[in-house]
Each structure stands twice: as C-alpha cells, then as structure tokens.
Short mmCIF file of C-alpha atoms in Angstrom, two decimals:
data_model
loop_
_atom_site.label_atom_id
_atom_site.label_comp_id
_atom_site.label_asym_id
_atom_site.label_seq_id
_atom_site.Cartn_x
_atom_site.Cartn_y
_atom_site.Cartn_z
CA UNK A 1193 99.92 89.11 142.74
CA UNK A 1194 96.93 90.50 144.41
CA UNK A 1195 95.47 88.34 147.23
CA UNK A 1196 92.38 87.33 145.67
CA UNK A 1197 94.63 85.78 142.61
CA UNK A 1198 96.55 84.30 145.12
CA UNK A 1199 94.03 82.39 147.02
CA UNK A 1200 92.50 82.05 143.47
CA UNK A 1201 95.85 79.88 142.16
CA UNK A 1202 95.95 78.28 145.94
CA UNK A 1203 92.81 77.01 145.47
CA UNK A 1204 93.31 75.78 141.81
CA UNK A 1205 96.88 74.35 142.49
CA UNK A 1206 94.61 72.23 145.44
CA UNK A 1207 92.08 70.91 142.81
CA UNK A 1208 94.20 67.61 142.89
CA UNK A 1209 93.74 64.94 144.44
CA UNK A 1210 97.49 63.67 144.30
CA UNK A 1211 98.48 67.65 145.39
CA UNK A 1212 96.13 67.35 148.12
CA UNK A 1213 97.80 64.32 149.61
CA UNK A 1214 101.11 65.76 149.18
CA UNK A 1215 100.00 68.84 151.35
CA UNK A 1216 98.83 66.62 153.90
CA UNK A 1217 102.25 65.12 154.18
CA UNK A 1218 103.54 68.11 154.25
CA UNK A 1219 101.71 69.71 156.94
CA UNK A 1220 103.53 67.87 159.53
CA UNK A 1221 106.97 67.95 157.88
CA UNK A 1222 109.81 68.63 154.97
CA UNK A 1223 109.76 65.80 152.38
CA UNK A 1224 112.61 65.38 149.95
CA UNK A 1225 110.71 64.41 146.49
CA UNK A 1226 111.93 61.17 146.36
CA UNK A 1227 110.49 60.61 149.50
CA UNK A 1228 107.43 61.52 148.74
CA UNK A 1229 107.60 59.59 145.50
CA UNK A 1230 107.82 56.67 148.17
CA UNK A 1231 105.43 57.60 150.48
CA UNK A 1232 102.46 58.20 147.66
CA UNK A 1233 104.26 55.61 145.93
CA UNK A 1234 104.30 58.00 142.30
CA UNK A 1235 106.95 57.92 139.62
CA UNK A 1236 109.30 60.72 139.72
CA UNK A 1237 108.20 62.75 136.84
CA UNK A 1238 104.17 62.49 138.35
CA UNK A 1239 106.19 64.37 142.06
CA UNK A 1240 108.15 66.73 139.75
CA UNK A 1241 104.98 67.56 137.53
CA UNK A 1242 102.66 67.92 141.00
CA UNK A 1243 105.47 69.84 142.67
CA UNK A 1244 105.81 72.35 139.71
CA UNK A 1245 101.86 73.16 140.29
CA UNK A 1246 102.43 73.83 143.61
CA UNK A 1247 105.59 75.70 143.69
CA UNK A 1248 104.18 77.68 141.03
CA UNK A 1249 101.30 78.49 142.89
CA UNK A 1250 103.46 79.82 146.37
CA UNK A 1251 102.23 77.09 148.21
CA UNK A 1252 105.64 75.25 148.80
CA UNK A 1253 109.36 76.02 148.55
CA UNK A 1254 112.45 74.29 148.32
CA UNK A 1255 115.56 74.34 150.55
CA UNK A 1256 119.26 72.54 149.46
CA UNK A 1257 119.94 70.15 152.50
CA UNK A 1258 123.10 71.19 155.00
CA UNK A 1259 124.43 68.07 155.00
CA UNK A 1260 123.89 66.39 151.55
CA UNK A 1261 124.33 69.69 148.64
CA UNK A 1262 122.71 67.75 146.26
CA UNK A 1263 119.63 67.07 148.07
CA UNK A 1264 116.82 69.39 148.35
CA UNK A 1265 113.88 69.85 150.85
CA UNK A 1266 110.13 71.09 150.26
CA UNK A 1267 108.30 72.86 153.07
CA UNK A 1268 104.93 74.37 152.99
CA UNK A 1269 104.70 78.24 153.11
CA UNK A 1270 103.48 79.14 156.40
CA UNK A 1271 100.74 81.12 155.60
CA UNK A 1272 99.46 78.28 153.81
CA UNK A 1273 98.65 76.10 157.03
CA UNK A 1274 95.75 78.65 158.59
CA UNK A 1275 93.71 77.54 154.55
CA UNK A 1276 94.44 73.44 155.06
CA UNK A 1277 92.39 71.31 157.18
CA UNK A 1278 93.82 67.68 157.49
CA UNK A 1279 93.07 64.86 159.99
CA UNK A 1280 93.96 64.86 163.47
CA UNK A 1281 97.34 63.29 164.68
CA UNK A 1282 97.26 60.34 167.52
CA UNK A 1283 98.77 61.67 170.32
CA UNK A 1284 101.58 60.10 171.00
CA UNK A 1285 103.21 58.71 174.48
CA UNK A 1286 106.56 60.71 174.27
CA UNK A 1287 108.08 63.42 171.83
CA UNK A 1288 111.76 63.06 170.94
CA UNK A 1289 113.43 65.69 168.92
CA UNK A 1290 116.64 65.10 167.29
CA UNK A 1291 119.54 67.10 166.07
CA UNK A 1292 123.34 65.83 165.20
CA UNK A 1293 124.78 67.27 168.44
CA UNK A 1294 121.55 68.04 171.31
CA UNK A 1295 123.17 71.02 171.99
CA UNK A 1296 120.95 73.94 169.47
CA UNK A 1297 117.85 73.25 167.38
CA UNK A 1298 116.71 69.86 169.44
CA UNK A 1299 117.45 71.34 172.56
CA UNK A 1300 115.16 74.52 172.47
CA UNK A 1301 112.62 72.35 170.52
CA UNK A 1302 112.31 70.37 173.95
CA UNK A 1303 111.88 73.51 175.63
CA UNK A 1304 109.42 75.14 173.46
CA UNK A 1305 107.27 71.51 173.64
CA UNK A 1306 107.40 71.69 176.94
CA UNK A 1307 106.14 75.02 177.36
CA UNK A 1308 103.25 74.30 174.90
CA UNK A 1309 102.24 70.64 175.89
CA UNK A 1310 101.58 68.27 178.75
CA UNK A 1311 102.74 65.34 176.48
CA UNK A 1312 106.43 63.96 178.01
CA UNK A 1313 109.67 65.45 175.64
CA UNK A 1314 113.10 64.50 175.22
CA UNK A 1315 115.97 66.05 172.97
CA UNK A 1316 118.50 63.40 171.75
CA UNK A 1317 121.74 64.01 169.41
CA UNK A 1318 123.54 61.62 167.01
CA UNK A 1319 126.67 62.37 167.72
CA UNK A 1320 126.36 64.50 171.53
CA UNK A 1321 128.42 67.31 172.58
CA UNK A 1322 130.31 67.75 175.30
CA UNK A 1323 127.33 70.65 176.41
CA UNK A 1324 124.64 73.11 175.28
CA UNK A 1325 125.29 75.72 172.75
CA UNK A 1326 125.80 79.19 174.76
CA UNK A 1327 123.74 80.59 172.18
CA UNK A 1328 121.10 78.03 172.60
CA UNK A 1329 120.98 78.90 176.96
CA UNK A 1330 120.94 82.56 176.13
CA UNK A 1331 118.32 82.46 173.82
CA UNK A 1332 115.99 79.95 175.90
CA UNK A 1333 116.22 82.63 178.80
CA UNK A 1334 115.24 85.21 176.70
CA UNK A 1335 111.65 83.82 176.24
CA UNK A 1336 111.23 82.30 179.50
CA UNK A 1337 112.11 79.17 178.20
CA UNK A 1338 114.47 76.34 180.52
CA UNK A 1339 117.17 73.63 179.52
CA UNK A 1340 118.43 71.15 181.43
CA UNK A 1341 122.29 72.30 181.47
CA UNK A 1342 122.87 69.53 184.02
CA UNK A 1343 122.01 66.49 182.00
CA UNK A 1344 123.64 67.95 178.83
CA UNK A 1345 123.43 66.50 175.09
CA UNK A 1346 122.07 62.26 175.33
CA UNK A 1347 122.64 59.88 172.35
CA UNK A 1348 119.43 58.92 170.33
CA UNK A 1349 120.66 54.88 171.54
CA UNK A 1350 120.18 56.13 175.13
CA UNK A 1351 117.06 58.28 174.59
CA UNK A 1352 114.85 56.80 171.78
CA UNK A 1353 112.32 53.72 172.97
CA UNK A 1354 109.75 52.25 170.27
CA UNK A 1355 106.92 54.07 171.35
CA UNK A 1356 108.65 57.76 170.65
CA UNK A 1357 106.81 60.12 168.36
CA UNK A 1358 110.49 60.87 166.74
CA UNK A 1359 110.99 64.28 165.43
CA UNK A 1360 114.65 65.32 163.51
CA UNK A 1361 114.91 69.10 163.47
CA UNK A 1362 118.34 68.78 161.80
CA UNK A 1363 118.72 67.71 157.87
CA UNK A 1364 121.81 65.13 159.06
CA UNK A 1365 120.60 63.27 161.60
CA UNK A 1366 117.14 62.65 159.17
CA UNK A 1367 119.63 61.26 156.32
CA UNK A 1368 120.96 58.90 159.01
CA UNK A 1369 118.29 57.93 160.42
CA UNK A 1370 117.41 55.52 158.01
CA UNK A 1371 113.36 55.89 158.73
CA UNK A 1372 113.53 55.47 162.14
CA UNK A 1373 112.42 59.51 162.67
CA UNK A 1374 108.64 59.94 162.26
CA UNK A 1375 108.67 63.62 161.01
CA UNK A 1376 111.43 65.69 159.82
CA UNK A 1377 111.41 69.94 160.63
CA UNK A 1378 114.06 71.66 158.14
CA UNK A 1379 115.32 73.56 160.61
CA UNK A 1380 118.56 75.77 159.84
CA UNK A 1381 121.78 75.48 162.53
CA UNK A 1382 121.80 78.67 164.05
CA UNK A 1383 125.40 77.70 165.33
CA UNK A 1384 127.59 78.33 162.62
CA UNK A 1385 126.46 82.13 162.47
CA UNK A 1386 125.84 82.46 166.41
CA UNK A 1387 124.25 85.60 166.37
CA UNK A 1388 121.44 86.10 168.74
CA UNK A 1389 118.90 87.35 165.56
CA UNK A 1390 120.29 83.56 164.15
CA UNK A 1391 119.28 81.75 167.34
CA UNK A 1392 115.88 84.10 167.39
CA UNK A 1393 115.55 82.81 163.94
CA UNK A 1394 115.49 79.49 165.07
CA UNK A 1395 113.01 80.05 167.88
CA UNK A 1396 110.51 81.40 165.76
CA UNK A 1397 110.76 78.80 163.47
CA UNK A 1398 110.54 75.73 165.60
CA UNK A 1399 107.60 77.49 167.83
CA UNK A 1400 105.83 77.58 164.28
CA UNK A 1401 106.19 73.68 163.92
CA UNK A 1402 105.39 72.64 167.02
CA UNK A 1403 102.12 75.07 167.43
CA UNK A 1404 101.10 73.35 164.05
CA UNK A 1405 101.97 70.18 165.32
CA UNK A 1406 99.77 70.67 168.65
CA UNK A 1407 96.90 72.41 167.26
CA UNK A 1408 96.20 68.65 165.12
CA UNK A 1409 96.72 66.24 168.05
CA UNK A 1410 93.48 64.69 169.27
CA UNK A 1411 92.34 65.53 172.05
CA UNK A 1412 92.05 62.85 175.01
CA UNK A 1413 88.49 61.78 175.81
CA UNK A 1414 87.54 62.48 179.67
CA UNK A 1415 87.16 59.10 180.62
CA UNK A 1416 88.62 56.85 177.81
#
C-alpha cells in the first residue's frame, strides 16, 4: 500500500464518529474490547464491527495478554499518533506506574518520567521483589537514566494515594486492579528473555508512551 492509499483508508476508517472516540481512548492507552464496549457503553458486535474498520485500515493492532491467553489488547500504531489531535489531559498531582513486581517495566517508566517531566513519579508493584531487575539497572545507565536501588520494589497499598494519576505498564497488575489504574501501557516483560536488545525494547517503548502522554498535558497557567 502506497502512502497516499494509506492516509487515504486512515482518513476513511476516521469518518466515524464512534471510531473517532475509540481513537481517543486509545491515544492514552491499550483497551481490551470489552472494555471499551464499557467505556462507550456499545454492544459487542457495534466494538467488533468498529474495530474491524480500523484494524483493517492499519490504524490499530491487537496483542494476546501475558497473563490472561484468552484476552487480547488493542493499541494504536504509532505512527498513527503524529495524524490525531485529541483534547488535552489535566495534569495530574502525582504519576504512579505499576507493574506485578517494581523491579522492570514500572521501574524504568519512573525513570524515563522523571527525565521528561517536573510532575512528582512513583513506581509501585503488586506483588514486590526482593530488588531491581539487573537488566532493568543496566539498561537505565545506558541512557543516562537513574533508579533508586536503595528503596527497592514498594507495594501499590504503600505507594498509591487517591489523587495518583495511576498508570499499569504490566497486563497483570491491570486485570487486578479492578479499575483502580487510570491508563493501562501494554508493555511486554523484558525479564523473561533478559537480553539487553529485550530491555532496549522496552525503553523505547515506554519513552514512546510517556512522550505521548506529556506532549497532551495542559500546560499550567503562570499565575493560576
């Protein structure tokens, strides 16, 4: 497909108004279907229909959740989020991002927010480990990037307060959170492979979301 058929079938697939709303929702995370059936509050065939269009048109993908098989994830193309122009985001008092353990994926996800925003971040785990993932340190370092070794992986119960923007960057810990995380990032565990290129992998990924996620927050009025 040449690129002026693509951003011909983009801009067709987008002639929705039901597609457009899913797009916004998906701009700031993944969305299992029948959570987006809930959120747009649609019958399932209407999401599958919708989602067809879109996948069709290379605007969105799906990905089988790690921890539940028979669950599956859709995520907007990247290339897709330089053509949408949604609202801005409220910017929140704190970012927490959560993972099962706080030792990979949430971990560097705190760094990287830190290096890219002057709003306060925390990492948080559902179930901790005893300490940060090697891999995770080692790849941190390699882009300038610090973790706090010294605190090591906190619970969510010790971390979280009300006023948290809440993001899960690990499929488990958004099935158990039961709606308590305010976006959800797809992110694959780069500890299971533990290859550098897997932990890179992961880098690039979550610097992606979170430059996304920055470039919509509204800015703070001089004064207000």
């Amino acid at each position: 497909m040449t690129d002026l058929k693509r951003r011909v079938a983009i801009f067709a697939a987008l002639a929705d108004p039901t597609r457009l709303q899913i797009i916004d929702l998906l701009t700031l995370g993944d969305l299992a279907p029948s959570e987006i059936e809930m959120l747009l509050k649609l019958r399932s065939n209407l999401v599958s229909h919708h989602l067809r269009v879109l996948e069709n048109a290379q605007i969105v993908s799906r990905t089988r959740s790690e921890f539940d098989k028979r669950r599956t994830y859709i995520g907007l193309h990247a290339e897709i989020f330089a053509s949408l122009t949604p609202g801005d985001v409220a910017v929140p008092h704190r970012v927490v991002f959560v993972c099962t353990a706080n030792s990979a994926r949430s971990q560097l996800a705190e760094a990287i927010w830190r290096e890219s925003s002057t709003i306060p971040v925390a990492s948080a785990g559902m179930r901790p480990d005893a300490a940060v993932n090697p891999g995770a340190i080692d790849a941190a370092s390699r882009h300038g990037l610090t973790i706090n070794r010294e605190s090591g992986p906190q619970s969510v119960g010790v971390v979280l307060t009300e006023q948290d923007l809440v993001i899960t960057v690990c499929d488990g810990a958004h099935e158990q959170m039961d709606g308590r995380d305010d976006l959800h990032w797809s992110i694959p565990d780069p500890a299971p492979i533990g290859t550098p290129e897997a932990f890179e992998r992961t880098i690039s990924a979550i610097t992606h979301r979170v430059h996304a996620l920055t470039m919509r927050l509204r800015p703070v009025q001089a004064g207000s």
